PDB file of C-alpha atoms in Angstrom:
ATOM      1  CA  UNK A 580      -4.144  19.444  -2.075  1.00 62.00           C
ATOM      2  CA  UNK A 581      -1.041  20.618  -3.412  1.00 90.00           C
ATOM      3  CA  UNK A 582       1.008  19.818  -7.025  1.00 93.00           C
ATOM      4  CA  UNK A 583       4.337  18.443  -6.313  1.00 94.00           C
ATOM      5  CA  UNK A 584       7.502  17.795  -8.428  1.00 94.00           C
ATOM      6  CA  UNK A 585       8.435  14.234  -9.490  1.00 95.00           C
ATOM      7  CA  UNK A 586      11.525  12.823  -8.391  1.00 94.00           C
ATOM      8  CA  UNK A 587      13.709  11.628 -11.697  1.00 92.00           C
ATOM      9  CA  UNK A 588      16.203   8.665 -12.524  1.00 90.00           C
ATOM     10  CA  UNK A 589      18.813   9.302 -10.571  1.00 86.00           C
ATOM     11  CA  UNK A 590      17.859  10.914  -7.247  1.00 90.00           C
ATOM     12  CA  UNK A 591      18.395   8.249  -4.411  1.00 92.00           C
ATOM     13  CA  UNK A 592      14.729   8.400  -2.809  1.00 94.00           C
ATOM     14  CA  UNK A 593      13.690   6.473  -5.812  1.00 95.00           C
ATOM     15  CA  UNK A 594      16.266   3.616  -5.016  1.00 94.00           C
ATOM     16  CA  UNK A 595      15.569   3.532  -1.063  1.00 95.00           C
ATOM     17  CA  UNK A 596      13.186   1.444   0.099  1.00 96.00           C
ATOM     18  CA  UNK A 597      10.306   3.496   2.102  1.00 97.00           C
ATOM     19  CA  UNK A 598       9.112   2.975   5.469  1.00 96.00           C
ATOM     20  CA  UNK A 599       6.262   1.931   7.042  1.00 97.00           C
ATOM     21  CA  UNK A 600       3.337   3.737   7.739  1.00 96.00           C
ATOM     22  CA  UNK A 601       2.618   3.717  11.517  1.00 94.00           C
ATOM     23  CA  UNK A 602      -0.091   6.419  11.803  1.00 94.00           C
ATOM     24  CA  UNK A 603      -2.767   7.063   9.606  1.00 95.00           C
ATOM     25  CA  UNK A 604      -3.574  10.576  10.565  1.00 95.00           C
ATOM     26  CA  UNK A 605      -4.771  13.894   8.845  1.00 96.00           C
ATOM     27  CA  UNK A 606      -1.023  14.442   7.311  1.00 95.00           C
ATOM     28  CA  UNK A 607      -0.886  10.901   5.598  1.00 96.00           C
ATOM     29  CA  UNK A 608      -4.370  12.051   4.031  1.00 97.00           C
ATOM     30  CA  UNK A 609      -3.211  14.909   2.619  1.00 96.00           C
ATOM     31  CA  UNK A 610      -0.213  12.720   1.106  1.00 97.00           C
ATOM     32  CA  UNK A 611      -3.076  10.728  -0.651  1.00 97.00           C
ATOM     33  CA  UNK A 612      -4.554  13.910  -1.738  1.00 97.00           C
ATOM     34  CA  UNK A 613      -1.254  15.163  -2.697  1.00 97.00           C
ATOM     35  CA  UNK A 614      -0.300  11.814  -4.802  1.00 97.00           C
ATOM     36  CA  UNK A 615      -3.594  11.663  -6.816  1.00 97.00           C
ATOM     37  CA  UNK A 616      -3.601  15.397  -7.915  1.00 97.00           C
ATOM     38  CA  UNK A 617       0.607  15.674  -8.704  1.00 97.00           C
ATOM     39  CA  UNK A 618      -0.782  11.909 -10.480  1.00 97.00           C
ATOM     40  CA  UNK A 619      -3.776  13.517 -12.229  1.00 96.00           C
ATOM     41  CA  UNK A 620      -1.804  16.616 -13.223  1.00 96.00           C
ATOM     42  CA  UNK A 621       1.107  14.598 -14.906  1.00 94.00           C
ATOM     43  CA  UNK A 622      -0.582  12.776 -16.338  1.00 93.00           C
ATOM     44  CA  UNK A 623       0.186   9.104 -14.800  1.00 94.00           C
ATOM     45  CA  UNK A 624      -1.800   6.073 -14.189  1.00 96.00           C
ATOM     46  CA  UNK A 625       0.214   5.492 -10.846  1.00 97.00           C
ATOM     47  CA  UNK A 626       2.493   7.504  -8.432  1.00 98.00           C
ATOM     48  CA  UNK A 627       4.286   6.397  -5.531  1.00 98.00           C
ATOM     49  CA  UNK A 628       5.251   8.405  -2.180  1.00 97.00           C
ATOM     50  CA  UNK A 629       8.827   8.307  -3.096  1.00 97.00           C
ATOM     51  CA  UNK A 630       8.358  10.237  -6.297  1.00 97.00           C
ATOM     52  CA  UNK A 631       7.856  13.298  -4.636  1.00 96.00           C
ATOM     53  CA  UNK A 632      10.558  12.435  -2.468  1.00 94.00           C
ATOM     54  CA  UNK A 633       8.258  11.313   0.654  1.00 95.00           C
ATOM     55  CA  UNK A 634       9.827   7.933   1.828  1.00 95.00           C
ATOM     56  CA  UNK A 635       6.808   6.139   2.982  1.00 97.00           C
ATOM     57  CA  UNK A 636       5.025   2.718   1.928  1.00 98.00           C
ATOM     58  CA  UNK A 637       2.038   5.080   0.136  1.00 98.00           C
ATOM     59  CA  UNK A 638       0.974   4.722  -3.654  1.00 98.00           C
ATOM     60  CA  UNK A 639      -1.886   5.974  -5.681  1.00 98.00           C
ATOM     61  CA  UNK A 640      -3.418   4.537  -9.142  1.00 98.00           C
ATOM     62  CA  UNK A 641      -5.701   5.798 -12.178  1.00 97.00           C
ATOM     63  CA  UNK A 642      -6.522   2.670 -13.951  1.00 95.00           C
ATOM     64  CA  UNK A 643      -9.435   2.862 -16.494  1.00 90.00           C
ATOM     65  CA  UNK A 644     -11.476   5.080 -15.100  1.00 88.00           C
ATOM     66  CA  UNK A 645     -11.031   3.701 -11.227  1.00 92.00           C
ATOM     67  CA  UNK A 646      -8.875   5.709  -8.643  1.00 96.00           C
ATOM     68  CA  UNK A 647      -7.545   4.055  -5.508  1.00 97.00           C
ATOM     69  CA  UNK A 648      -4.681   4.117  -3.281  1.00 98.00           C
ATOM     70  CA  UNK A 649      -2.450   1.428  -0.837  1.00 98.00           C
ATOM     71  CA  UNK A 650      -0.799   2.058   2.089  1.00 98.00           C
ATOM     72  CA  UNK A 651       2.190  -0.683   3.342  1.00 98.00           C
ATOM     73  CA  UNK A 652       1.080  -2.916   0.326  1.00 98.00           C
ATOM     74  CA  UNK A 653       2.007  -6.422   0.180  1.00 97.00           C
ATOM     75  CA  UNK A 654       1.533  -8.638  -3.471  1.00 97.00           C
ATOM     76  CA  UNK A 655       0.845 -12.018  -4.397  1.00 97.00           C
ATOM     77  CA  UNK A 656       1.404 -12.535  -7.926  1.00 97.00           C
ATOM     78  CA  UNK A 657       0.444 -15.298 -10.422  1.00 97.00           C
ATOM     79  CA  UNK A 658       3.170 -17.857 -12.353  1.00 96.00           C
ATOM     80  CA  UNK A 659       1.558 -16.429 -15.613  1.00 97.00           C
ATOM     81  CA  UNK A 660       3.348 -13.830 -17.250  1.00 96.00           C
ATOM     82  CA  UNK A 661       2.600 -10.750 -19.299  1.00 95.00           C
ATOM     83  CA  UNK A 662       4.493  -8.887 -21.680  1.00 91.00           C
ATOM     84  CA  UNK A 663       3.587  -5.203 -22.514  1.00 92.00           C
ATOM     85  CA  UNK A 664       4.691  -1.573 -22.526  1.00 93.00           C
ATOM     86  CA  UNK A 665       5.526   0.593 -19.216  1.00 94.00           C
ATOM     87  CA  UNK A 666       6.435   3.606 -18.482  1.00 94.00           C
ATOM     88  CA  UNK A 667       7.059   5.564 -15.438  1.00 96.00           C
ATOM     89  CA  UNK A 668       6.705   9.240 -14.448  1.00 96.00           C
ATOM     90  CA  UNK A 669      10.163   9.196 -13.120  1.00 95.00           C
ATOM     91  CA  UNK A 670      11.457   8.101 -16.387  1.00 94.00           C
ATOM     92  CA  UNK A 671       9.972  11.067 -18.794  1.00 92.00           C
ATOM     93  CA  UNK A 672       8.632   9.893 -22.318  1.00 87.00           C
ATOM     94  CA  UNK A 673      10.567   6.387 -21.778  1.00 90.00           C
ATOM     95  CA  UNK A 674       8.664   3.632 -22.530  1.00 92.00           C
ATOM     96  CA  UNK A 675       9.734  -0.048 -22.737  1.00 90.00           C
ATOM     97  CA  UNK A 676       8.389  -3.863 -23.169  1.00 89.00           C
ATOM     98  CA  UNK A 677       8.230  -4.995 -19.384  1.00 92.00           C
ATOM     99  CA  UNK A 678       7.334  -8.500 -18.049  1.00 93.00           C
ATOM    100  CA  UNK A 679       5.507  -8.513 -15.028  1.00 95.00           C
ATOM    101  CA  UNK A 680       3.164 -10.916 -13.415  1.00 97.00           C
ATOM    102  CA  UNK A 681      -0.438 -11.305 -15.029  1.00 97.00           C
ATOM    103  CA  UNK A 682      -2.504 -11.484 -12.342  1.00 98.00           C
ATOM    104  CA  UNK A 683      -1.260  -9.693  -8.565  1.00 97.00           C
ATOM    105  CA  UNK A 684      -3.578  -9.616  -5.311  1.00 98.00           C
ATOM    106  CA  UNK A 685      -2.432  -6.382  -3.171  1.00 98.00           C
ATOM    107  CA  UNK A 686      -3.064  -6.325   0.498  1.00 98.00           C
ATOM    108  CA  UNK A 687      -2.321  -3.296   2.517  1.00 98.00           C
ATOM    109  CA  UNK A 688      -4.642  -0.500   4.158  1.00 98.00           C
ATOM    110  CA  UNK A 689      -6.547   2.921   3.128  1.00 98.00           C
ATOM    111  CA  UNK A 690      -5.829   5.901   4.465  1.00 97.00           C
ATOM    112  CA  UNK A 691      -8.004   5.536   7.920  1.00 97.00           C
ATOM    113  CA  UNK A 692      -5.805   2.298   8.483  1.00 97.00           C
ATOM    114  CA  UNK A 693      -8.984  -0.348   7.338  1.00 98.00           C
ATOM    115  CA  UNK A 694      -7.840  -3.583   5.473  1.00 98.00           C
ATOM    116  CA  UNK A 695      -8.067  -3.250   1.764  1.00 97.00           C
ATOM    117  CA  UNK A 696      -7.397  -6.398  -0.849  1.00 98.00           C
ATOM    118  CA  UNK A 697      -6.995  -5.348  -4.680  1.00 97.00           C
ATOM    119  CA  UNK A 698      -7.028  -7.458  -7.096  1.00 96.00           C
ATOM    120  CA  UNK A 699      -6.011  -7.106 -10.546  1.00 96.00           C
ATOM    121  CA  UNK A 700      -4.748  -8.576 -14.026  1.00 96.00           C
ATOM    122  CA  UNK A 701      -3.224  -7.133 -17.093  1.00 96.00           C
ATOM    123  CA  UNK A 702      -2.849  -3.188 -16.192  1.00 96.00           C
ATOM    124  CA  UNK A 703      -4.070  -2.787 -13.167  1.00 97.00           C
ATOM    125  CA  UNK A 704      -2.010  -5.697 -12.102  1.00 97.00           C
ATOM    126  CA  UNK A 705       1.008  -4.298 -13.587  1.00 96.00           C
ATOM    127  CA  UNK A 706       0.399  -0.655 -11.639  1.00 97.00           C
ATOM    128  CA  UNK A 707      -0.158  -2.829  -8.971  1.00 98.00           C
ATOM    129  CA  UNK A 708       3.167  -4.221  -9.194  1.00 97.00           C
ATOM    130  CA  UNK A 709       4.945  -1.437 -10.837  1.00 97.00           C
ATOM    131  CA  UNK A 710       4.148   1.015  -7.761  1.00 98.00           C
ATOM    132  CA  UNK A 711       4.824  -1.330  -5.382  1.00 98.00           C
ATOM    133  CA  UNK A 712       8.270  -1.944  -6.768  1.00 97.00           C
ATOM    134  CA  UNK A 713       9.252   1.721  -5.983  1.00 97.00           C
ATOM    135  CA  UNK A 714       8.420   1.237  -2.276  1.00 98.00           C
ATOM    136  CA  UNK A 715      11.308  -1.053  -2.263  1.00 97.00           C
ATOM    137  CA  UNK A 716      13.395   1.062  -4.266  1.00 96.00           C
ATOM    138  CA  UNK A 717      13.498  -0.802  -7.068  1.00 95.00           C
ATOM    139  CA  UNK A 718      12.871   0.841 -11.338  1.00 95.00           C
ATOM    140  CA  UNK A 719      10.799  -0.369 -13.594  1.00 93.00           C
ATOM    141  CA  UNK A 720      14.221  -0.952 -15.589  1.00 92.00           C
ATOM    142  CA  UNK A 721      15.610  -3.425 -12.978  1.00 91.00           C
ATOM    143  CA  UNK A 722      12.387  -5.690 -14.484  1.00 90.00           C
ATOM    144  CA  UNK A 723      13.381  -5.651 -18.293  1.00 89.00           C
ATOM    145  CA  UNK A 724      15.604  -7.570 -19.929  1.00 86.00           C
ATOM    146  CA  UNK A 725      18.783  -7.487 -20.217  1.00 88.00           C
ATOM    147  CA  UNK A 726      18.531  -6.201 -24.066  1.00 88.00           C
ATOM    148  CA  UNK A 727      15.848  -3.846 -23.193  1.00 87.00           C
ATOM    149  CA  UNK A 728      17.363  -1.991 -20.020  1.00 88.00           C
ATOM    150  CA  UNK A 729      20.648  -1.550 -22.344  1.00 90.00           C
ATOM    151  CA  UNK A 730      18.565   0.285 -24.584  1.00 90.00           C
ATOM    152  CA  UNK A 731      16.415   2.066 -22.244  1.00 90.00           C
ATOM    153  CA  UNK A 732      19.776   3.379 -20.656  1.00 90.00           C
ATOM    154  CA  UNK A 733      21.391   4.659 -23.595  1.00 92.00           C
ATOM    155  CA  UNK A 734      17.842   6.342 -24.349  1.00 92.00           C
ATOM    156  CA  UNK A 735      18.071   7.756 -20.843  1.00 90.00           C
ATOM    157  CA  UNK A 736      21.746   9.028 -20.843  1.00 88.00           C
ATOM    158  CA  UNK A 737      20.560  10.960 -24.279  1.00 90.00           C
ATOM    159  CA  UNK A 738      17.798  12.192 -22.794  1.00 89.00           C
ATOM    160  CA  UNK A 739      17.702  16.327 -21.451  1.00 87.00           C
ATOM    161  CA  UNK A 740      16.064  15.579 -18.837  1.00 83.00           C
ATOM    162  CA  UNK A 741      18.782  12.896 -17.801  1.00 82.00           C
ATOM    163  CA  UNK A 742      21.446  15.336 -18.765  1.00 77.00           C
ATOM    164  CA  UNK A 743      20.516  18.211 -16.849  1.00 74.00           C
ATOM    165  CA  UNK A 744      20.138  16.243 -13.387  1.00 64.00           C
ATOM    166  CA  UNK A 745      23.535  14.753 -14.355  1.00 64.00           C
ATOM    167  CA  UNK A 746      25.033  18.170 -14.826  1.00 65.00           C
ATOM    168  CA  UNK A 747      23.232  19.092 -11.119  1.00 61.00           C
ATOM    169  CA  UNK A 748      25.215  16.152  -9.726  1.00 59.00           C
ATOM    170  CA  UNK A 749      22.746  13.704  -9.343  1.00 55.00           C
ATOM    171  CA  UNK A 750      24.053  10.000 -10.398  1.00 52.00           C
ATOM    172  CA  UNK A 751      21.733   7.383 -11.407  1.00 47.00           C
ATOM    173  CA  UNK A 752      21.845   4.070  -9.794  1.00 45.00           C
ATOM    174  CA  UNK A 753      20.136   0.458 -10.491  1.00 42.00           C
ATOM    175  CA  UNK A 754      19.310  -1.331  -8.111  1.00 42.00           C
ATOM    176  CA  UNK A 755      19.168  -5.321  -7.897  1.00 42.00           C
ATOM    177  CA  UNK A 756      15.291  -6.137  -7.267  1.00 40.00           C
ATOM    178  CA  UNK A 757      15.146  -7.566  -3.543  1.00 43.00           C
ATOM    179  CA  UNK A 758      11.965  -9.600  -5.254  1.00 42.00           C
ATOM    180  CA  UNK A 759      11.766 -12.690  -7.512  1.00 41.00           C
ATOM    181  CA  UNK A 760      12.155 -11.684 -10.976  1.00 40.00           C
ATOM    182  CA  UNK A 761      11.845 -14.991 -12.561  1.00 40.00           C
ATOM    183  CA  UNK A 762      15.273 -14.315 -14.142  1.00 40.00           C
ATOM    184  CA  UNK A 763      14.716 -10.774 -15.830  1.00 36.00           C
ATOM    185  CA  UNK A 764      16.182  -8.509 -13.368  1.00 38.00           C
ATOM    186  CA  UNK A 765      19.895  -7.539 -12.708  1.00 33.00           C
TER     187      UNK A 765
END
């Protein structure tokens, strides 16, 4: 298992959708391993493949106390909304009111390519959600609202860590959310 560096706002894996995984083999293992301990180290409650610049459909999760991970994820989500705060470890120390779906039923497969249905509500449903989001290359602030992602992007263009990928030539760009927002993305 090895630490790697998180991709930030602005560098184009995180706004490319990943591709599927077609063999679940000893080196998409050791990308689980890899995601949970560059997760655990962070800290994080969820990281994606594409975070540390691997563009596959792979995410792990820390949710109270219960680890897991999805591979090629698919979501169902309930008509019931919830409101709360997210973050992301792409976005260092930003953290913003984000609606999301209450209640969201993940189907995908583990790492030895066996069936696996999650279901969650409240945070785990909103990991659930929020990681599967950046397989299709779409930010956490493509979900907020329109005040919200204003705010969020003048906190980000203030930020150092914003400013020194900027000054390394890395431009950030939003996406428009391929899913149903219910009217709160871009």
């Amino acid at each position: 298992m090895a630490i790697q560096p998180i991709r930030l706002f602005g560098d184009p894996v995180l706004v490319t959708p990943a591709a599927l995984v077609t063999d679940f083999d000893k080196e998409i293992r050791q990308l689980v391993a890899d995601l949970m301990e560059t997760m655990h180290d962070a800290p994080g409650a969820g990281l994606a493949a594409p975070q540390i610049g691997v563009p596959l459909r792979v995410f792990v999760w820390d949710i109270n106390d219960e680890t897991g991970h999805l591979i090629n994820p698919t979501l169902d989500l309930s008509a019931e909304m919830q409101d709360g705060e997210e973050g992301c470890l792409s976005f260092p120390e930003l953290v913003y009111e984000t609606p999301r779906a209450f209640k969201a039923v993940a189907k995908g497969f583990n790492m030895h390519g066996e069936p696996v249905t999650i279901e969650g509500t409240e945070l785990l449903a909103r990991c659930l959600q929020h990681e599967t989001d950046h397989l299709n290359g779409v930010l956490f602030i493509d979900r907020m609202k329109s005040d919200q992602r204003k705010l969020a992007m003048k906190e980000i263009r203030e930020s150092e860590w914003f400013s020194a990928a900027s000054s390394s030539g890395l431009n950030p760009q939003i996406k428009i959310s391929p899913h149903n927002t219910r009217g709160l993305g871009l």
